Coordinates of C-alpha atoms in Angstrom, one line a residue:
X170 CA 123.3 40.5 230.4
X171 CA 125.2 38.5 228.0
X172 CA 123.4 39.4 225.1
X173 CA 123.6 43.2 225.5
X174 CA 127.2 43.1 226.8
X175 CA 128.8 41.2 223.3
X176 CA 125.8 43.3 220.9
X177 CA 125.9 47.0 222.4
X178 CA 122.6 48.6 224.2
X179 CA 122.5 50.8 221.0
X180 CA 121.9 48.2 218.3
X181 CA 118.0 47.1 219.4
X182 CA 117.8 45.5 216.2
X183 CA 120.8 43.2 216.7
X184 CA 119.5 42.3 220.1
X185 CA 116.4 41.6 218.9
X186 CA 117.3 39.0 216.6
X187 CA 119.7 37.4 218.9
X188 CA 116.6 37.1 221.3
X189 CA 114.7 35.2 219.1
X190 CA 117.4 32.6 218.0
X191 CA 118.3 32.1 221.0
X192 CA 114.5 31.8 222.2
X193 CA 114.4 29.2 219.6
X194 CA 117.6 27.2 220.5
X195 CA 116.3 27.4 223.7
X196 CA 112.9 26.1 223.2
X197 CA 114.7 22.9 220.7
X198 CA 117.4 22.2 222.8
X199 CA 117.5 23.1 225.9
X200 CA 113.9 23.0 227.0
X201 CA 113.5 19.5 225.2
X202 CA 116.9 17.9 226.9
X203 CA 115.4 19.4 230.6
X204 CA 111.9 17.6 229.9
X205 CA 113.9 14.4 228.9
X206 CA 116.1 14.7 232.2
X207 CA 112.8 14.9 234.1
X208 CA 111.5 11.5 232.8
X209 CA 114.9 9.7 233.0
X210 CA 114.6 10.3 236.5
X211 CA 110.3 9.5 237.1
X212 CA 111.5 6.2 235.2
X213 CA 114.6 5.6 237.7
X214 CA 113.2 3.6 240.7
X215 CA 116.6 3.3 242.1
X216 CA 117.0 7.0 242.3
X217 CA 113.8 7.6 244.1
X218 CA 111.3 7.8 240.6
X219 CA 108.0 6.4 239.8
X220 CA 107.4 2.5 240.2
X221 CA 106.4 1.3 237.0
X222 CA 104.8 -2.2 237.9
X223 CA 102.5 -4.5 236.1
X224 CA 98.6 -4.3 237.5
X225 CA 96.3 -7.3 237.4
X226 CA 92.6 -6.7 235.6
X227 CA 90.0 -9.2 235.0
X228 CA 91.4 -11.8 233.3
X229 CA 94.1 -9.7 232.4
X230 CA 97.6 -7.8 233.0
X231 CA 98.3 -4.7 232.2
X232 CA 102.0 -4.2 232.2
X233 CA 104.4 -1.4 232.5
X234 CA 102.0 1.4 234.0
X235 CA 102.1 3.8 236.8
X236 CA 99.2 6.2 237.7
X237 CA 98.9 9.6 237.1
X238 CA 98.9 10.9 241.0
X239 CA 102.2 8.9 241.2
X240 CA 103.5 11.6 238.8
X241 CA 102.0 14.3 240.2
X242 CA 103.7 13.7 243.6
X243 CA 106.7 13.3 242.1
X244 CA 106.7 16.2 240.5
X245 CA 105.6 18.4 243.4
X246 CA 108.1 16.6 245.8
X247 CA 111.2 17.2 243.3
X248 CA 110.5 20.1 241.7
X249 CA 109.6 21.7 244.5
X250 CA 106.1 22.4 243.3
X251 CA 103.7 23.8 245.8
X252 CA 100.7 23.8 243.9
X253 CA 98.8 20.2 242.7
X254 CA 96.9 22.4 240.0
X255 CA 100.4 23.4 238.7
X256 CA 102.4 20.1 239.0
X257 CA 99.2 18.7 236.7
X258 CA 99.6 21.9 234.4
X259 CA 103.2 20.8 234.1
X260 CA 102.8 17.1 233.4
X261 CA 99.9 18.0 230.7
X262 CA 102.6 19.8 229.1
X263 CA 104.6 17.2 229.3
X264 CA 102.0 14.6 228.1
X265 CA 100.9 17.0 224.6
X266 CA 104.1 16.2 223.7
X267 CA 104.0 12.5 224.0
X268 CA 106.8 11.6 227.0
X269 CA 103.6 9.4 228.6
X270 CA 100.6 9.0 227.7
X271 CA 97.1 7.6 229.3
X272 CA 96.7 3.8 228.1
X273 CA 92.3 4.0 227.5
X274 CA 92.5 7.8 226.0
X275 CA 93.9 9.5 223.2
X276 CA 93.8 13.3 224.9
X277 CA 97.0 13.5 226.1
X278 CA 96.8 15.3 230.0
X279 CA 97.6 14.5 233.3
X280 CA 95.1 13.6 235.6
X281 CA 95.6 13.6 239.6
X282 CA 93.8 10.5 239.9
X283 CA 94.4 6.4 239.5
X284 CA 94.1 6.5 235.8
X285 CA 97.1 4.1 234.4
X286 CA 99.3 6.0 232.0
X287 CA 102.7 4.4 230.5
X288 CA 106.3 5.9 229.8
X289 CA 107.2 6.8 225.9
X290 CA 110.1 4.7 224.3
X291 CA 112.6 7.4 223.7
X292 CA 112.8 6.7 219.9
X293 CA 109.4 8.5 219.8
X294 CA 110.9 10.9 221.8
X295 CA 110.4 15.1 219.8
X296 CA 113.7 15.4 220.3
X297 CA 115.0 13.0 217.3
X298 CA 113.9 16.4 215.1
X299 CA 111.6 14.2 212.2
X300 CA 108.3 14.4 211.5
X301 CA 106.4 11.5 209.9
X302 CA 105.3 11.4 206.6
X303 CA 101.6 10.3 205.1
X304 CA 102.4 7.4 204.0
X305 CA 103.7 6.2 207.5
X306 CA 100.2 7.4 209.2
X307 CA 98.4 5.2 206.0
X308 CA 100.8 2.2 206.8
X309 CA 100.3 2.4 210.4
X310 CA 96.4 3.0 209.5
X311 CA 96.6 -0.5 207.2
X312 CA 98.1 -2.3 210.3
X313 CA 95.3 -1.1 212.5
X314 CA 92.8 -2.7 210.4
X315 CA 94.8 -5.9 209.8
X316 CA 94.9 -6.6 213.6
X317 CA 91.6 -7.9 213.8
X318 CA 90.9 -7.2 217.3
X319 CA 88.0 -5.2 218.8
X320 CA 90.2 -2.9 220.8
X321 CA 92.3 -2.0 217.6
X322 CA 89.2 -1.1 215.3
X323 CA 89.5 2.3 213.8
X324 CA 87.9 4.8 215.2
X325 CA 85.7 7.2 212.6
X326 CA 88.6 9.7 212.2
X327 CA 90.7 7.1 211.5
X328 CA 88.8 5.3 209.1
X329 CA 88.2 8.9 207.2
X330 CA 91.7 9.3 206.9
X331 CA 92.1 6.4 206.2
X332 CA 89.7 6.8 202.8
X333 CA 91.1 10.4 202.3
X334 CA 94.9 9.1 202.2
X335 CA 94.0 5.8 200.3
X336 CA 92.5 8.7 197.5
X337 CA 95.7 10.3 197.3
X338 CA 98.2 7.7 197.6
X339 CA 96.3 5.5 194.7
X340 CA 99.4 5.3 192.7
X341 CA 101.7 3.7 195.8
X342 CA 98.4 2.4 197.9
X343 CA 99.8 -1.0 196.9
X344 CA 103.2 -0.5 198.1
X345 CA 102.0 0.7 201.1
X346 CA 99.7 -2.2 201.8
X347 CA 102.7 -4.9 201.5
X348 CA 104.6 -2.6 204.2
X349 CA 101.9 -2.8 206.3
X350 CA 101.7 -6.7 205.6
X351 CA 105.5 -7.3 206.4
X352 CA 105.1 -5.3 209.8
X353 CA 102.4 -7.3 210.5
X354 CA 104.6 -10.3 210.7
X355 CA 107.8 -9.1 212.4
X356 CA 105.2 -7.6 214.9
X357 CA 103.6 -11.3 215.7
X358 CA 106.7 -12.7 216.3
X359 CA 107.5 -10.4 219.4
X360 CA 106.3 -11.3 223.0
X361 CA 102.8 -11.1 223.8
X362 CA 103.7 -8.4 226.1
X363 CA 105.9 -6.2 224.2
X364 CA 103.4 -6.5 221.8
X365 CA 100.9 -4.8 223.6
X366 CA 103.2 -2.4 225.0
X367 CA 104.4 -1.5 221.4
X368 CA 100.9 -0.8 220.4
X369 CA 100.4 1.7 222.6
X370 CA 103.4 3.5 222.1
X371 CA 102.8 3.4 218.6
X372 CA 99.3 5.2 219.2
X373 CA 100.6 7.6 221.5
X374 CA 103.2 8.7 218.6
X375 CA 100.1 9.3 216.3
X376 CA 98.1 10.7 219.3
X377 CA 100.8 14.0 219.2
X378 CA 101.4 13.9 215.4
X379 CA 97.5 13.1 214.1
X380 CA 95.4 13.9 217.2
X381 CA 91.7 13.6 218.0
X382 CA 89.4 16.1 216.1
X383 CA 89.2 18.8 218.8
X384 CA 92.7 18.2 220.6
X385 CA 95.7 20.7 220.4
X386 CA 98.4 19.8 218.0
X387 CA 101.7 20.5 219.3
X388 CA 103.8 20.4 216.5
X389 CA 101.8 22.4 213.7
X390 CA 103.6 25.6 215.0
X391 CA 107.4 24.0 215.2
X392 CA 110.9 25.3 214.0
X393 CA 111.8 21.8 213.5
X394 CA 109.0 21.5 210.8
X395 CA 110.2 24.7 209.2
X396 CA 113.7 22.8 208.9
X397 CA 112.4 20.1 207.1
X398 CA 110.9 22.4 204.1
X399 CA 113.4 22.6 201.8
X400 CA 110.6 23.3 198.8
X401 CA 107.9 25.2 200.4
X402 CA 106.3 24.8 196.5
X403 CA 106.2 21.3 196.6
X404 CA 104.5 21.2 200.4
X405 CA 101.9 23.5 198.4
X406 CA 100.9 20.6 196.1
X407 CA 99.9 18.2 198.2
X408 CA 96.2 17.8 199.9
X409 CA 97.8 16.9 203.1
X410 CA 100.8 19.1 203.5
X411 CA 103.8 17.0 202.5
X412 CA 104.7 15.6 199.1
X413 CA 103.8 12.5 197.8
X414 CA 107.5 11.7 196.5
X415 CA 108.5 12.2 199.9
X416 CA 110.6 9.7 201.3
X417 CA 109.1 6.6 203.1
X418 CA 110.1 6.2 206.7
X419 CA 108.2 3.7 209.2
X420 CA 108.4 5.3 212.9
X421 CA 108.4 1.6 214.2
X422 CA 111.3 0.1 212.8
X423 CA 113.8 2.6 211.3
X424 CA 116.9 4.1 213.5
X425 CA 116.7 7.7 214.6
X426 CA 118.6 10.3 212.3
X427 CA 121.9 12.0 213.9
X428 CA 121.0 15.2 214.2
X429 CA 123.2 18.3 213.5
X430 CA 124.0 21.3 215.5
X431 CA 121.5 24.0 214.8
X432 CA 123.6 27.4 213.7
X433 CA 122.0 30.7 213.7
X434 CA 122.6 30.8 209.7
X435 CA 120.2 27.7 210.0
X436 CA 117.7 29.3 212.2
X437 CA 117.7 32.6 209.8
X438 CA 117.0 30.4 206.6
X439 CA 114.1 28.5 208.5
X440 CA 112.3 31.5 209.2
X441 CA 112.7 32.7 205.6
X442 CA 111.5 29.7 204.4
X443 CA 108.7 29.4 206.3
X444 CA 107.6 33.0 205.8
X445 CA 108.0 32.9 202.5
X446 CA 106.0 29.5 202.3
X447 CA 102.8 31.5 204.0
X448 CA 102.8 34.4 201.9
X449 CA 102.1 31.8 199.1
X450 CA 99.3 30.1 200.7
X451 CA 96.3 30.7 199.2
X452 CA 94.2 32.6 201.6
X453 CA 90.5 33.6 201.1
X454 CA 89.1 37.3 201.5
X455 CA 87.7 37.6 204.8
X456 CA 84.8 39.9 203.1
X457 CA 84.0 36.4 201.1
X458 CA 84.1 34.1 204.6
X459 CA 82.0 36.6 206.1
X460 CA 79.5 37.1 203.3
X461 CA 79.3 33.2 202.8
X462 CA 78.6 33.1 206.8
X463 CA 75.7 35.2 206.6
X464 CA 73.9 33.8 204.1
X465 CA 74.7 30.5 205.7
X466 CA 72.6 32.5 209.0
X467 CA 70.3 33.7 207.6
X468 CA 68.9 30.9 205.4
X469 CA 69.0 28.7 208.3
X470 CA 67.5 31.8 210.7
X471 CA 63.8 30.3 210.8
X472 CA 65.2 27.0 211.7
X473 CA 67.2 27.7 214.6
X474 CA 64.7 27.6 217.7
X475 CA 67.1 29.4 220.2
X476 CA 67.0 32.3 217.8
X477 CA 63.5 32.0 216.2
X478 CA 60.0 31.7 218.1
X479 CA 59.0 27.9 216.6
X480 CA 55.5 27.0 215.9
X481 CA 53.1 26.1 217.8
X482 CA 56.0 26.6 220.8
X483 CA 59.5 26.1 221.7
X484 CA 59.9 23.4 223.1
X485 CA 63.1 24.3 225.1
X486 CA 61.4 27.1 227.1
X487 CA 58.2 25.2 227.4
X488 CA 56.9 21.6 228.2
X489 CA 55.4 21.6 225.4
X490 CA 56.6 18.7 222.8
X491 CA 54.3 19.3 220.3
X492 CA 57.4 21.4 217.8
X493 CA 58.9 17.8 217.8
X494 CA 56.1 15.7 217.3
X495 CA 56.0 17.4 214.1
X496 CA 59.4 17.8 213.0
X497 CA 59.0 13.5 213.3
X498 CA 55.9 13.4 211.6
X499 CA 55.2 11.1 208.1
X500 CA 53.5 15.1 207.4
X501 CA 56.5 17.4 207.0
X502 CA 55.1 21.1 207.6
X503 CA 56.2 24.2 205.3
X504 CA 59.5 24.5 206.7
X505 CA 61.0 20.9 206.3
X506 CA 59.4 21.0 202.5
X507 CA 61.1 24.8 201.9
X508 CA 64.5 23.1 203.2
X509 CA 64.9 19.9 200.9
X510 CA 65.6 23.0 198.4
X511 CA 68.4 24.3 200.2
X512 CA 70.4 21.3 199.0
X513 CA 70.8 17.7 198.0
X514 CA 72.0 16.8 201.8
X515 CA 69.1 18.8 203.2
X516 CA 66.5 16.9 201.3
X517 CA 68.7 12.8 202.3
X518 CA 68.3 14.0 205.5
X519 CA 65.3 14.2 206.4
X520 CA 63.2 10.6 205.8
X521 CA 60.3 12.0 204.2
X522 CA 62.2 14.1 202.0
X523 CA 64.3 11.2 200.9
X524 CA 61.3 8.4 200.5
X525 CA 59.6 11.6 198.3
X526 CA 62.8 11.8 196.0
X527 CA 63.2 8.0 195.6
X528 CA 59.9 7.5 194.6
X529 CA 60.2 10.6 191.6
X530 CA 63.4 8.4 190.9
X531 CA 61.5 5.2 190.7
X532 CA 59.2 7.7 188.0
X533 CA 62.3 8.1 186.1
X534 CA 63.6 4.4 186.3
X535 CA 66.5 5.8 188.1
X536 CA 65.8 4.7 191.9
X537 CA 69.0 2.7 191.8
X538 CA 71.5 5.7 192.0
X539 CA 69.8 6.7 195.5
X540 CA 69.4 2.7 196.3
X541 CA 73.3 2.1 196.0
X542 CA 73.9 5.8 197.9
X543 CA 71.9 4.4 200.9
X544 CA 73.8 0.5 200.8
X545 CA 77.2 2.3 200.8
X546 CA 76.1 4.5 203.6
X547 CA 74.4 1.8 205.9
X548 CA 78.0 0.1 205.0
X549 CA 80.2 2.4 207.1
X550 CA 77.9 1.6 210.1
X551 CA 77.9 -1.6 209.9
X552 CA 80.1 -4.4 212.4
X553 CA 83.7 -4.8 211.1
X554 CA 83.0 -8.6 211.0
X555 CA 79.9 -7.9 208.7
X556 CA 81.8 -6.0 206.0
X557 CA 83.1 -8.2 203.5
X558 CA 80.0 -10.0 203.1
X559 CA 77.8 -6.8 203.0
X560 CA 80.1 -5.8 200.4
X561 CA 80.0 -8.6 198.1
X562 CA 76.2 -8.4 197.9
X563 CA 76.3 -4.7 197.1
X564 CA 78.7 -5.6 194.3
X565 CA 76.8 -7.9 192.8
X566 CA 73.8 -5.9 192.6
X567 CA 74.9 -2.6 191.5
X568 CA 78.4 -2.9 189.8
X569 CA 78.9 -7.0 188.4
X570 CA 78.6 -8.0 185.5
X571 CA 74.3 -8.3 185.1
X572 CA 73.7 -6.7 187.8
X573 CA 69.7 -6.5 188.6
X574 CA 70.1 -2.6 189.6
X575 CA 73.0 -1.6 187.4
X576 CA 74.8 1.8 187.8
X577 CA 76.1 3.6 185.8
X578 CA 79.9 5.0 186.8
X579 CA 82.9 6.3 185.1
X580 CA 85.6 3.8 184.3
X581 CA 88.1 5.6 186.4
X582 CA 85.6 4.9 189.5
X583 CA 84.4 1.6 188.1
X584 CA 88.3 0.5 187.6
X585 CA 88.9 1.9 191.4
X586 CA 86.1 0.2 193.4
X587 CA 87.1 -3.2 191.3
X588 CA 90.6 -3.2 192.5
X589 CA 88.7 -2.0 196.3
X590 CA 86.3 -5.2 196.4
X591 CA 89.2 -7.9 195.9
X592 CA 89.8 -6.7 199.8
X593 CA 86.3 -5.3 200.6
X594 CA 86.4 -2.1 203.3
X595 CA 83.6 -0.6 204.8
X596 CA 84.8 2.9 202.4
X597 CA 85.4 0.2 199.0
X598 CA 83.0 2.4 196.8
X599 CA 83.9 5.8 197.9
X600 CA 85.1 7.2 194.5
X601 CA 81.8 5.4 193.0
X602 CA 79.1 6.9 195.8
X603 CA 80.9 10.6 195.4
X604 CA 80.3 9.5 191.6
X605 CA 76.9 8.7 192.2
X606 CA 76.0 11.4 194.6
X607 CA 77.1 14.0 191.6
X608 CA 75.2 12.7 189.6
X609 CA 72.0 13.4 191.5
X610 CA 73.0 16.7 192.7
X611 CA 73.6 17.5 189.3
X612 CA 71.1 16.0 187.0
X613 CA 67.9 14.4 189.5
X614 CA 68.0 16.3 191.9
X615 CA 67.4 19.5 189.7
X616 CA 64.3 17.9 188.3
X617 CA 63.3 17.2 191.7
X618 CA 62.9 20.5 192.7
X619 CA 60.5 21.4 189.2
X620 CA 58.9 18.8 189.3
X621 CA 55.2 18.5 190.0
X622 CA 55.4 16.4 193.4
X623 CA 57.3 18.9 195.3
X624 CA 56.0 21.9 193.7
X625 CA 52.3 21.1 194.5
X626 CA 53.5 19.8 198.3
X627 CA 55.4 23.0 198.5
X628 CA 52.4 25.4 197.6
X629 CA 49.4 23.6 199.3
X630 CA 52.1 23.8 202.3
X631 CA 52.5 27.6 201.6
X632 CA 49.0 28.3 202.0
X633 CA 48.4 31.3 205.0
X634 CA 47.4 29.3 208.4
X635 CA 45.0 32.4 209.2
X636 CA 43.1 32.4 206.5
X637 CA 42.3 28.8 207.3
X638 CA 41.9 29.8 211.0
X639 CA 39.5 32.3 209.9
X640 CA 37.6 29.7 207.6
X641 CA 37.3 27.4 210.2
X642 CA 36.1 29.5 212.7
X643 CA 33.3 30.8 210.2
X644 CA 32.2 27.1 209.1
X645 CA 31.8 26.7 213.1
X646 CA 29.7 29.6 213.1
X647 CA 27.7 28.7 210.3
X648 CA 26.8 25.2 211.7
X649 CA 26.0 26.8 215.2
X650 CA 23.6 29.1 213.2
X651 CA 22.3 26.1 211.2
X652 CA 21.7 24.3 214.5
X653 CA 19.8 26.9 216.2
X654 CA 17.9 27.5 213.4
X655 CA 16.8 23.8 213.2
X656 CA 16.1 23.8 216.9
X657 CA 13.5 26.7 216.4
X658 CA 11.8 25.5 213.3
X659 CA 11.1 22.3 215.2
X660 CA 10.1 24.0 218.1
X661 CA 7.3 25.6 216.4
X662 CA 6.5 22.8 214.5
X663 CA 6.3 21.2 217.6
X664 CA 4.1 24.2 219.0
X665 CA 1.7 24.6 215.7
X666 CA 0.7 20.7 216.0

């Protein structure tokens, strides 16, 4: 009634845009203060809230937790919530954005249940209107991995983005490191149990603004994001969506920003900006997605069992386990020999494929590029404790100085993986394994395919299976002919004497 009493029921187009301003005020500010009031008061015993207490485990305490049907009654007894399946929709809301969070999971939702979740420190509170920057997710990253305890090992998102940032900060990674370092050491001087408490916290943050592969992320679509762009051209640049030049700020120990009143002049030039920052986005054809799509399908057609009728059966329809038997056989059948074409990854895959193309490289005196490809990939899996070690010895037979298996690498990648071993990683020779791995695709790999070992396994495999039923079944016949001819021949042999 407001709205259309100050605009005038004539002017849509006035009230329109009033609408969404004011949608988007509302969603910042007022929607974001209520969600705040609401855990003030879970967190206010005194007042009748949630009783945060500290729960003994074996040989442990885990402080500062409450559960999550704690909160779920006390949303349905002061909200006036009817409903459990709505008072949980609610606090799942409320969890995506990171007010509390589940201590032993990274999806952030509310579960009617004893799981153990623990309140936000406001500072990471959405509210405060900043987003972090790369380099704070890469320092937070370094501190992760300088912890040193099982529970804090990074998990294998982490530990790609880890690699993928390290790639595009090279110029800083330094800096970065000696951050991380001197957090390190103002964080061991705290208590034990702050400690542990920070930790969390700290994860949860990264939870909202880096989540799990496969979880929602709240605050892609965000007006306060939209603020921050000032040079949608520079955003463009980078690999990860923010500039490299950008500002350093550590979300454990710098204040929170005052933050200004929003104006509807502000909220006009945000959605300018932003608008005019997608229209520059480079955006493939959807005729080009699609047509890549279905060559993808139907390359891979024969090979998909729920779609095509396998050979000899399908083994998901049937109980018949033969299919399997040989897709795992030393004996690779037509189909597995037709795919190591398809691509370098198709033919590392499978183990017959790959022992076949390291022995045509041990033809060529080259077996060491696939050798060193196969160390640095057994070095990702291996125990965090192992690393270093593991390492060293690849080092010192591929890359040192006399090495017995030499490489050969770029000095860019060889300069890079040097300055990597000084504090050995389990992704130390990334830039010289992509190197490596290009190299193949590019130069070995094509002779692979012409040469004489695959062609000759790929034809004698391409050779019709009914002709070879049919030329079975006639040598059968033949000998059964041959056999009763013999018998009658001795037969009268047997009769003449």
């Amino acid at each position: 009634h407001l709205i259309f009493a100050s605009v005038g029921i004539g002017d849509l187009t006035a009230v329109v845009v009033v609408i969404q301003e004011f949608s988007f005020k509302t969603c910042i500010v007022y929607h974001k203060c209520q969600i705040e009031d609401i855990i003030t008061q879970i967190q206010d015993e005194k007042a009748g809230g949630v009783p945060i207490r500290t729960v003994k485990s074996f040989l442990s305490k885990i402080p500062s937790v409450v559960t999550g049907a704690d909160i779920v009654q006390w949303l349905m007894k002061n909200l006036n919530i009817e409903d459990p399946v709505e008072a949980i929709h609610l606090g799942s809301l409320i969890a995506a954005q990171g007010y509390f969070f589940p201590i032993s999971d990274h999806v952030l939702t509310l579960k009617d249940d004893g799981t153990f979740y623990r309140f936000q420190a406001p500072y990471f509170w959405p509210s405060h209107c900043w987003e972090p920057e790369n380099t704070d997710y890469a320092i937070y990253l370094c501190k992760r991995t300088m912890q040193n305890k099982a529970r804090l090992e990074l998990a294998d998102y982490e530990a790609e983005n880890l690699a993928r940032l390290q790639r595009a900060f090279a110029r800083k990674w330094e800096f970065i490191f000696m951050q991380a370092e001197a957090q390190v050491k103002v964080d061991r001087k705290k208590d034990k149990t702050e400690r542990k408490i920070l930790d969390s916290q700290e994860r949860a943050f990264w939870d909202v603004h880096r989540p799990v592969p496969g979880c929602v992320n709240t605050t892609e679509m965000d007006i306060r994001k939209c603020r921050r762009m000032k040079n949608p051209q520079k955003v463009k640049k980078s690999v990860y969506g923010v500039t490299e030049e950008s500002q350093t700020r550590s979300p454990v120990h710098t204040p929170a920003q005052p933050v200004r009143k929003t104006t509807k002049e502000d909220v006009r030039k945000e959605q300018i900006t932003f608008l005019n920052m997608q229209l520059d986005r480079h955006c493939m054809k959807m005729s080009k997605v699609a047509e890549s799509l279905m060559t993808y399908t139907e390359q891979f057609l024969e090979y998909d069992p729920f779609v095509s009728m396998p050979e000899p059966s399908n083994p998901w329809i049937s109980d018949d386990t033969t299919f399997w038997d040989l897709e795992a056989s030393k004996e690779p059948s037509q189909q597995r020999v037709k795919r190591w074409g398809f691509s370098l990854d198709e033919a590392l895959k499978d183990p017959v494929g790959r022992d076949l193309f390291l022995k045509f490289l041990e033809s060529e005196f080259s077996s060491e590029n696939l050798r060193f490809w196969l160390a640095v990939q057994d070095l990702k899996r291996h125990p965090l404790q192992d690393v270093p070690a593991r390492a060293q010895e690849i080092w010192q037979e591929f890359l040192a100085a006399g090495a017995p298996s030499a490489i050969n690498l770029d000095s860019h990648s060889y300069e890079r993986t040097s300055q990597n071993i000084k504090d050995p990683g389990r992704y130390s020779f990334e830039d010289a394994q992509e190197h490596i791995y290009k190299l193949m695709k590019s130069d070995s790999y094509a002779r692979f395919l012409r040469s004489n070992t695959y062609q000759d396994l790929l034809l004698a495999k391409k050779k019709p299976e009914n002709e070879q039923g049919r030329r079975t079944s006639l040598e059968k016949f033949t000998r059964s002919v041959g056999k009763s001819l013999t018998g009658k021949r001795l037969t009268g042999l047997m009769q003449s004497s």
